[in-house]
Amino acid sequence: MKLSLLACMLIAAGFNTAVVTAHQVPAEHAVSEHEHDHEHEHEHDQEHDHQHDDETEMVALGAHVHGHAVLTLVLEGNEMQLAFQSAAQSIVGFEHKPRTTEQQQEVTAAIEVFNQAQWFSFNTDANCELVMAEASTDLTELQANKGHADFYANYQLLCQRPARLNELQLTIFSLVPMLEQIDIQWILNGQQGASQAALSSSTIRFQ
């Protein structure tokens, strides 16, 4: 699960500020208005706000929507980190612990695909080279039969000419047909943006 936590940390660095703030400010204001006169209501509102904040974080992460995935990209200097997360259903077609040899092979093959890191590339003149790739899935955990399961992939790259980085190409849609859309969020040396990719629009240009 550490890759999911990494995605949370990356988004917390800049992406969810506008989303979370828009919901938190009214919630805090509402608590302030009632904290002296209605203590019981204050406790109830606080519990409600906590649940609402959790829902907001889920939306910010694009968490567990079948057919969808989240890709977060952060470039600091010439060091890049990518964090990918998707529902297991979108990758291998099921979300329980593998029950057959065929299902186990599907999970192993999917992890290998993500570890090979050949499903994405950047414009060549940025000269970005892969340093580390690590893929994992909840399907290999004991609690996989208890609920939703996800796939995670974390990558580190070094870009020799980061100022020239302006394009991301994705070929994952042809490798994983059940994956229909990827929500992409990025921070490139202080500049941030967001986009969506699909089979028909698999090239992302950073503005």
C-alpha atoms as a PDB file:
ATOM      1  CA  MET A   1       0.000   0.000   0.000  1.00  0.00           C
ATOM      2  CA  LYS A   2       2.948   2.344   0.251  1.00  0.00           C
ATOM      3  CA  LEU A   3       2.556   3.348  -3.380  1.00  0.00           C
ATOM      4  CA  SER A   4      -0.980   4.497  -2.656  1.00  0.00           C
ATOM      5  CA  LEU A   5       0.374   6.544   0.222  1.00  0.00           C
ATOM      6  CA  LEU A   6       2.980   8.018  -2.116  1.00  0.00           C
ATOM      7  CA  ALA A   7       0.236   9.078  -4.479  1.00  0.00           C
ATOM      8  CA  CYS A   8      -1.532  10.748  -1.551  1.00  0.00           C
ATOM      9  CA  MET A   9       1.652  12.592  -0.600  1.00  0.00           C
ATOM     10  CA  LEU A  10       2.298  13.766  -4.150  1.00  0.00           C
ATOM     11  CA  ILE A  11      -1.208  15.067  -4.603  1.00  0.00           C
ATOM     12  CA  ALA A  12      -1.160  16.654  -1.163  1.00  0.00           C
ATOM     13  CA  ALA A  13       1.876  18.633  -2.319  1.00  0.00           C
ATOM     14  CA  GLY A  14      -0.207  20.649  -4.715  1.00  0.00           C
ATOM     15  CA  PHE A  15      -3.079  18.999  -6.517  1.00  0.00           C
ATOM     16  CA  ASN A  16      -5.781  18.639  -3.888  1.00  0.00           C
ATOM     17  CA  THR A  17      -5.325  22.117  -2.397  1.00  0.00           C
ATOM     18  CA  ALA A  18      -8.098  23.690  -4.399  1.00  0.00           C
ATOM     19  CA  VAL A  19     -10.408  20.692  -4.059  1.00  0.00           C
ATOM     20  CA  VAL A  20      -9.972  20.121  -0.339  1.00  0.00           C
ATOM     21  CA  THR A  21      -9.893  23.788   0.614  1.00  0.00           C
ATOM     22  CA  ALA A  22     -13.153  24.411  -1.161  1.00  0.00           C
ATOM     23  CA  HIS A  23     -14.830  21.892   1.139  1.00  0.00           C
ATOM     24  CA  GLN A  24     -12.932  22.435   4.344  1.00  0.00           C
ATOM     25  CA  VAL A  25     -13.447  26.180   4.704  1.00  0.00           C
ATOM     26  CA  PRO A  26     -17.249  26.030   4.888  1.00  0.00           C
ATOM     27  CA  ALA A  27     -17.029  23.021   7.223  1.00  0.00           C
ATOM     28  CA  GLU A  28     -14.715  24.833   9.640  1.00  0.00           C
ATOM     29  CA  HIS A  29     -16.915  27.921   9.493  1.00  0.00           C
ATOM     30  CA  ALA A  30     -19.991  25.876  10.322  1.00  0.00           C
ATOM     31  CA  VAL A  31     -18.274  24.325  13.342  1.00  0.00           C
ATOM     32  CA  SER A  32     -17.140  27.749  14.544  1.00  0.00           C
ATOM     33  CA  GLU A  33     -20.728  29.084  14.494  1.00  0.00           C
ATOM     34  CA  HIS A  34     -22.074  26.309  16.701  1.00  0.00           C
ATOM     35  CA  GLU A  35     -19.209  25.331  18.977  1.00  0.00           C
ATOM     36  CA  HIS A  36     -20.401  27.490  21.943  1.00  0.00           C
ATOM     37  CA  ASP A  37     -24.184  27.046  21.766  1.00  0.00           C
ATOM     38  CA  HIS A  38     -24.637  23.468  20.589  1.00  0.00           C
ATOM     39  CA  GLU A  39     -21.906  21.215  21.878  1.00  0.00           C
ATOM     40  CA  HIS A  40     -23.724  18.047  20.899  1.00  0.00           C
ATOM     41  CA  GLU A  41     -24.376  19.331  17.410  1.00  0.00           C
ATOM     42  CA  HIS A  42     -20.734  20.391  17.175  1.00  0.00           C
ATOM     43  CA  GLU A  43     -19.618  16.826  17.806  1.00  0.00           C
ATOM     44  CA  HIS A  44     -22.073  15.540  15.230  1.00  0.00           C
ATOM     45  CA  ASP A  45     -20.968  18.092  12.657  1.00  0.00           C
ATOM     46  CA  GLN A  46     -17.334  17.316  13.320  1.00  0.00           C
ATOM     47  CA  GLU A  47     -17.940  13.626  12.651  1.00  0.00           C
ATOM     48  CA  HIS A  48     -19.845  14.488   9.488  1.00  0.00           C
ATOM     49  CA  ASP A  49     -17.095  16.822   8.322  1.00  0.00           C
ATOM     50  CA  HIS A  50     -14.486  14.149   8.903  1.00  0.00           C
ATOM     51  CA  GLN A  51     -16.433  11.744   6.714  1.00  0.00           C
ATOM     52  CA  HIS A  52     -16.879  14.432   4.088  1.00  0.00           C
ATOM     53  CA  ASP A  53     -13.152  15.172   4.064  1.00  0.00           C
ATOM     54  CA  ASP A  54     -12.466  11.483   3.515  1.00  0.00           C
ATOM     55  CA  GLU A  55     -14.854  11.509   0.563  1.00  0.00           C
ATOM     56  CA  THR A  56     -13.143  14.610  -0.810  1.00  0.00           C
ATOM     57  CA  GLU A  57      -9.764  12.898  -0.627  1.00  0.00           C
ATOM     58  CA  MET A  58     -11.200   9.902  -2.477  1.00  0.00           C
ATOM     59  CA  VAL A  59     -12.441  12.197  -5.242  1.00  0.00           C
ATOM     60  CA  ALA A  60      -9.075  13.964  -5.401  1.00  0.00           C
ATOM     61  CA  LEU A  61      -7.356  10.622  -5.853  1.00  0.00           C
ATOM     62  CA  GLY A  62      -9.888   9.325  -8.354  1.00  0.00           C
ATOM     63  CA  ALA A  63      -9.996   6.286  -6.100  1.00  0.00           C
ATOM     64  CA  HIS A  64     -11.238   2.894  -7.263  1.00  0.00           C
ATOM     65  CA  VAL A  65     -13.401   3.547 -10.276  1.00  0.00           C
ATOM     66  CA  HIS A  66     -13.561   0.566 -12.590  1.00  0.00           C
ATOM     67  CA  GLY A  67     -12.096   1.319 -15.982  1.00  0.00           C
ATOM     68  CA  HIS A  68     -10.231   4.329 -14.632  1.00  0.00           C
ATOM     69  CA  ALA A  69      -6.768   4.920 -13.169  1.00  0.00           C
ATOM     70  CA  VAL A  70      -4.789   7.778 -11.662  1.00  0.00           C
ATOM     71  CA  LEU A  71      -1.284   8.777 -12.746  1.00  0.00           C
ATOM     72  CA  THR A  72       0.593  11.386 -10.744  1.00  0.00           C
ATOM     73  CA  LEU A  73       3.810  12.927 -12.082  1.00  0.00           C
ATOM     74  CA  VAL A  74       6.181  15.129 -10.103  1.00  0.00           C
ATOM     75  CA  LEU A  75       9.393  16.599 -11.539  1.00  0.00           C
ATOM     76  CA  GLU A  76      11.819  18.385  -9.211  1.00  0.00           C
ATOM     77  CA  GLY A  77      14.991  19.528 -10.899  1.00  0.00           C
ATOM     78  CA  ASN A  78      15.847  16.597 -13.122  1.00  0.00           C
ATOM     79  CA  GLU A  79      14.330  13.930 -10.855  1.00  0.00           C
ATOM     80  CA  MET A  80      10.904  12.572 -11.730  1.00  0.00           C
ATOM     81  CA  GLN A  81       8.498  10.384  -9.786  1.00  0.00           C
ATOM     82  CA  LEU A  82       5.453   8.663 -11.250  1.00  0.00           C
ATOM     83  CA  ALA A  83       2.720   7.024  -9.178  1.00  0.00           C
ATOM     84  CA  PHE A  84       0.046   4.896 -10.850  1.00  0.00           C
ATOM     85  CA  GLN A  85      -3.046   3.414  -9.204  1.00  0.00           C
ATOM     86  CA  SER A  86      -5.967   1.494 -10.661  1.00  0.00           C
ATOM     87  CA  ALA A  87      -8.678  -0.890  -9.530  1.00  0.00           C
ATOM     88  CA  ALA A  88      -7.559  -4.478 -10.049  1.00  0.00           C
ATOM     89  CA  GLN A  89     -10.766  -5.117 -11.985  1.00  0.00           C
ATOM     90  CA  SER A  90      -9.495  -2.730 -14.658  1.00  0.00           C
ATOM     91  CA  ILE A  91      -6.185  -4.588 -14.955  1.00  0.00           C
ATOM     92  CA  VAL A  92      -6.896  -8.320 -14.585  1.00  0.00           C
ATOM     93  CA  GLY A  93     -10.700  -8.480 -14.472  1.00  0.00           C
ATOM     94  CA  PHE A  94     -11.183  -9.514 -10.828  1.00  0.00           C
ATOM     95  CA  GLU A  95     -10.610  -8.175  -7.311  1.00  0.00           C
ATOM     96  CA  HIS A  96     -10.297 -11.287  -5.161  1.00  0.00           C
ATOM     97  CA  LYS A  97      -7.228 -13.301  -4.300  1.00  0.00           C
ATOM     98  CA  PRO A  98      -6.298 -15.467  -7.315  1.00  0.00           C
ATOM     99  CA  ARG A  99      -8.205 -18.742  -7.122  1.00  0.00           C
ATOM    100  CA  THR A 100      -6.801 -20.548 -10.123  1.00  0.00           C
ATOM    101  CA  THR A 101      -3.430 -20.965 -11.759  1.00  0.00           C
ATOM    102  CA  GLU A 102      -4.649 -18.900 -14.686  1.00  0.00           C
ATOM    103  CA  GLN A 103      -5.637 -15.993 -12.427  1.00  0.00           C
ATOM    104  CA  GLN A 104      -2.282 -16.141 -10.654  1.00  0.00           C
ATOM    105  CA  GLN A 105      -0.547 -16.025 -14.015  1.00  0.00           C
ATOM    106  CA  GLU A 106      -2.616 -12.989 -14.996  1.00  0.00           C
ATOM    107  CA  VAL A 107      -1.565 -11.154 -11.827  1.00  0.00           C
ATOM    108  CA  THR A 108       2.087 -12.079 -12.322  1.00  0.00           C
ATOM    109  CA  ALA A 109       1.975 -10.958 -15.960  1.00  0.00           C
ATOM    110  CA  ALA A 110       0.357  -7.645 -15.049  1.00  0.00           C
ATOM    111  CA  ILE A 111       2.999  -6.899 -12.413  1.00  0.00           C
ATOM    112  CA  GLU A 112       5.691  -7.716 -14.964  1.00  0.00           C
ATOM    113  CA  VAL A 113       4.146  -5.327 -17.494  1.00  0.00           C
ATOM    114  CA  PHE A 114       4.207  -2.492 -14.964  1.00  0.00           C
ATOM    115  CA  ASN A 115       7.720  -3.342 -13.806  1.00  0.00           C
ATOM    116  CA  GLN A 116       8.987  -3.237 -17.395  1.00  0.00           C
ATOM    117  CA  ALA A 117       7.759   0.375 -17.553  1.00  0.00           C
ATOM    118  CA  GLN A 118       7.318   0.288 -21.309  1.00  0.00           C
ATOM    119  CA  TRP A 119       3.701   1.475 -21.259  1.00  0.00           C
ATOM    120  CA  PHE A 120       4.706   5.148 -21.072  1.00  0.00           C
ATOM    121  CA  SER A 121       7.387   7.355 -22.626  1.00  0.00           C
ATOM    122  CA  PHE A 122       8.360  11.005 -22.865  1.00  0.00           C
ATOM    123  CA  ASN A 123       9.537  13.147 -25.761  1.00  0.00           C
ATOM    124  CA  THR A 124      13.061  11.988 -26.570  1.00  0.00           C
ATOM    125  CA  ASP A 125      14.792  15.374 -26.380  1.00  0.00           C
ATOM    126  CA  ALA A 126      14.054  15.497 -22.620  1.00  0.00           C
ATOM    127  CA  ASN A 127      16.287  12.408 -22.325  1.00  0.00           C
ATOM    128  CA  CYS A 128      14.449  10.784 -19.394  1.00  0.00           C
ATOM    129  CA  GLU A 129      15.880   7.459 -18.215  1.00  0.00           C
ATOM    130  CA  LEU A 130      14.235   4.965 -15.885  1.00  0.00           C
ATOM    131  CA  VAL A 131      16.021   4.513 -12.547  1.00  0.00           C
ATOM    132  CA  MET A 132      13.547   2.416 -10.571  1.00  0.00           C
ATOM    133  CA  ALA A 133      10.250   0.584 -11.165  1.00  0.00           C
ATOM    134  CA  GLU A 134       8.186  -1.147  -8.509  1.00  0.00           C
ATOM    135  CA  ALA A 135       4.722  -2.621  -9.046  1.00  0.00           C
ATOM    136  CA  SER A 136       2.447  -4.324  -6.541  1.00  0.00           C
ATOM    137  CA  THR A 137      -1.176  -5.259  -5.966  1.00  0.00           C
ATOM    138  CA  ASP A 138      -3.568  -5.886  -3.115  1.00  0.00           C
ATOM    139  CA  LEU A 139      -4.442  -9.192  -4.796  1.00  0.00           C
ATOM    140  CA  THR A 140      -1.338 -10.753  -3.251  1.00  0.00           C
ATOM    141  CA  GLU A 141      -2.356  -9.723   0.275  1.00  0.00           C
ATOM    142  CA  LEU A 142      -4.295 -11.883   2.732  1.00  0.00           C
ATOM    143  CA  GLN A 143      -7.118  -9.328   2.923  1.00  0.00           C
ATOM    144  CA  ALA A 144      -7.684  -9.396  -0.831  1.00  0.00           C
ATOM    145  CA  ASN A 145     -10.930 -11.329  -0.408  1.00  0.00           C
ATOM    146  CA  LYS A 146     -12.428  -8.724   1.935  1.00  0.00           C
ATOM    147  CA  GLY A 147     -13.138  -5.905  -0.514  1.00  0.00           C
ATOM    148  CA  HIS A 148     -11.733  -3.801  -3.292  1.00  0.00           C
ATOM    149  CA  ALA A 149      -8.225  -4.435  -4.566  1.00  0.00           C
ATOM    150  CA  ASP A 150      -5.939  -2.130  -6.527  1.00  0.00           C
ATOM    151  CA  PHE A 151      -2.784  -2.211  -8.631  1.00  0.00           C
ATOM    152  CA  TYR A 152       0.058   0.212  -7.870  1.00  0.00           C
ATOM    153  CA  ALA A 153       3.197   1.163  -9.743  1.00  0.00           C
ATOM    154  CA  ASN A 154       5.892   3.592  -8.679  1.00  0.00           C
ATOM    155  CA  TYR A 155       8.677   4.873 -10.925  1.00  0.00           C
ATOM    156  CA  GLN A 156      11.715   7.099 -10.620  1.00  0.00           C
ATOM    157  CA  LEU A 157      13.392   8.678 -13.648  1.00  0.00           C
ATOM    158  CA  LEU A 158      16.193  11.109 -14.353  1.00  0.00           C
ATOM    159  CA  CYS A 159      15.712  13.656 -17.127  1.00  0.00           C
ATOM    160  CA  GLN A 160      18.932  15.124 -18.502  1.00  0.00           C
ATOM    161  CA  ARG A 161      17.085  18.019 -20.155  1.00  0.00           C
ATOM    162  CA  PRO A 162      14.011  18.580 -17.961  1.00  0.00           C
ATOM    163  CA  ALA A 163      13.272  21.995 -19.497  1.00  0.00           C
ATOM    164  CA  ARG A 164      12.445  20.225 -22.744  1.00  0.00           C
ATOM    165  CA  LEU A 165       9.947  17.836 -21.184  1.00  0.00           C
ATOM    166  CA  ASN A 166       6.634  18.592 -22.892  1.00  0.00           C
ATOM    167  CA  GLU A 167       4.968  15.326 -23.875  1.00  0.00           C
ATOM    168  CA  LEU A 168       3.873  11.995 -22.397  1.00  0.00           C
ATOM    169  CA  GLN A 169       2.851   9.068 -24.581  1.00  0.00           C
ATOM    170  CA  LEU A 170       0.795   6.188 -23.177  1.00  0.00           C
ATOM    171  CA  THR A 171       0.479   2.740 -24.739  1.00  0.00           C
ATOM    172  CA  ILE A 172      -1.154   1.067 -21.747  1.00  0.00           C
ATOM    173  CA  PHE A 173      -4.621   1.101 -23.301  1.00  0.00           C
ATOM    174  CA  SER A 174      -3.587  -1.425 -25.946  1.00  0.00           C
ATOM    175  CA  LEU A 175      -1.936  -3.603 -23.287  1.00  0.00           C
ATOM    176  CA  VAL A 176      -4.856  -3.436 -20.822  1.00  0.00           C
ATOM    177  CA  PRO A 177      -8.107  -3.209 -22.813  1.00  0.00           C
ATOM    178  CA  MET A 178     -10.320  -2.970 -19.707  1.00  0.00           C
ATOM    179  CA  LEU A 179      -8.623   0.305 -18.749  1.00  0.00           C
ATOM    180  CA  GLU A 180     -10.606   3.086 -20.401  1.00  0.00           C
ATOM    181  CA  GLN A 181      -9.305   6.321 -18.895  1.00  0.00           C
ATOM    182  CA  ILE A 182      -6.404   7.696 -16.873  1.00  0.00           C
ATOM    183  CA  ASP A 183      -6.674  10.899 -14.863  1.00  0.00           C
ATOM    184  CA  ILE A 184      -3.254  12.546 -15.007  1.00  0.00           C
ATOM    185  CA  GLN A 185      -1.994  15.202 -12.620  1.00  0.00           C
ATOM    186  CA  TRP A 186       1.468  16.714 -12.771  1.00  0.00           C
ATOM    187  CA  ILE A 187       3.845  19.186 -11.181  1.00  0.00           C
ATOM    188  CA  LEU A 188       6.816  20.081 -13.380  1.00  0.00           C
ATOM    189  CA  ASN A 189       9.272  22.207 -11.407  1.00  0.00           C
ATOM    190  CA  GLY A 190       6.509  24.300  -9.901  1.00  0.00           C
ATOM    191  CA  GLN A 191       4.116  24.302 -12.859  1.00  0.00           C
ATOM    192  CA  GLN A 192       1.094  22.081 -12.444  1.00  0.00           C
ATOM    193  CA  GLY A 193      -1.754  20.826 -14.537  1.00  0.00           C
ATOM    194  CA  ALA A 194      -4.158  17.971 -15.146  1.00  0.00           C
ATOM    195  CA  SER A 195      -5.513  16.047 -18.086  1.00  0.00           C
ATOM    196  CA  GLN A 196      -7.212  12.817 -19.088  1.00  0.00           C
ATOM    197  CA  ALA A 197      -5.994  10.111 -21.408  1.00  0.00           C
ATOM    198  CA  ALA A 198      -7.826   7.361 -23.282  1.00  0.00           C
ATOM    199  CA  LEU A 199      -7.152   5.055 -26.213  1.00  0.00           C
ATOM    200  CA  SER A 200      -8.237   7.768 -28.644  1.00  0.00           C
ATOM    201  CA  SER A 201      -6.187  10.472 -26.874  1.00  0.00           C
ATOM    202  CA  SER A 202      -3.119   8.768 -25.474  1.00  0.00           C
ATOM    203  CA  THR A 203      -0.629  11.603 -26.003  1.00  0.00           C
ATOM    204  CA  ILE A 204      -0.541  14.251 -23.264  1.00  0.00           C
ATOM    205  CA  ARG A 205       1.119  17.596 -23.875  1.00  0.00           C
ATOM    206  CA  PHE A 206       2.185  19.569 -20.830  1.00  0.00           C
ATOM    207  CA  GLN A 207       1.136  23.218 -21.036  1.00  0.00           C
END
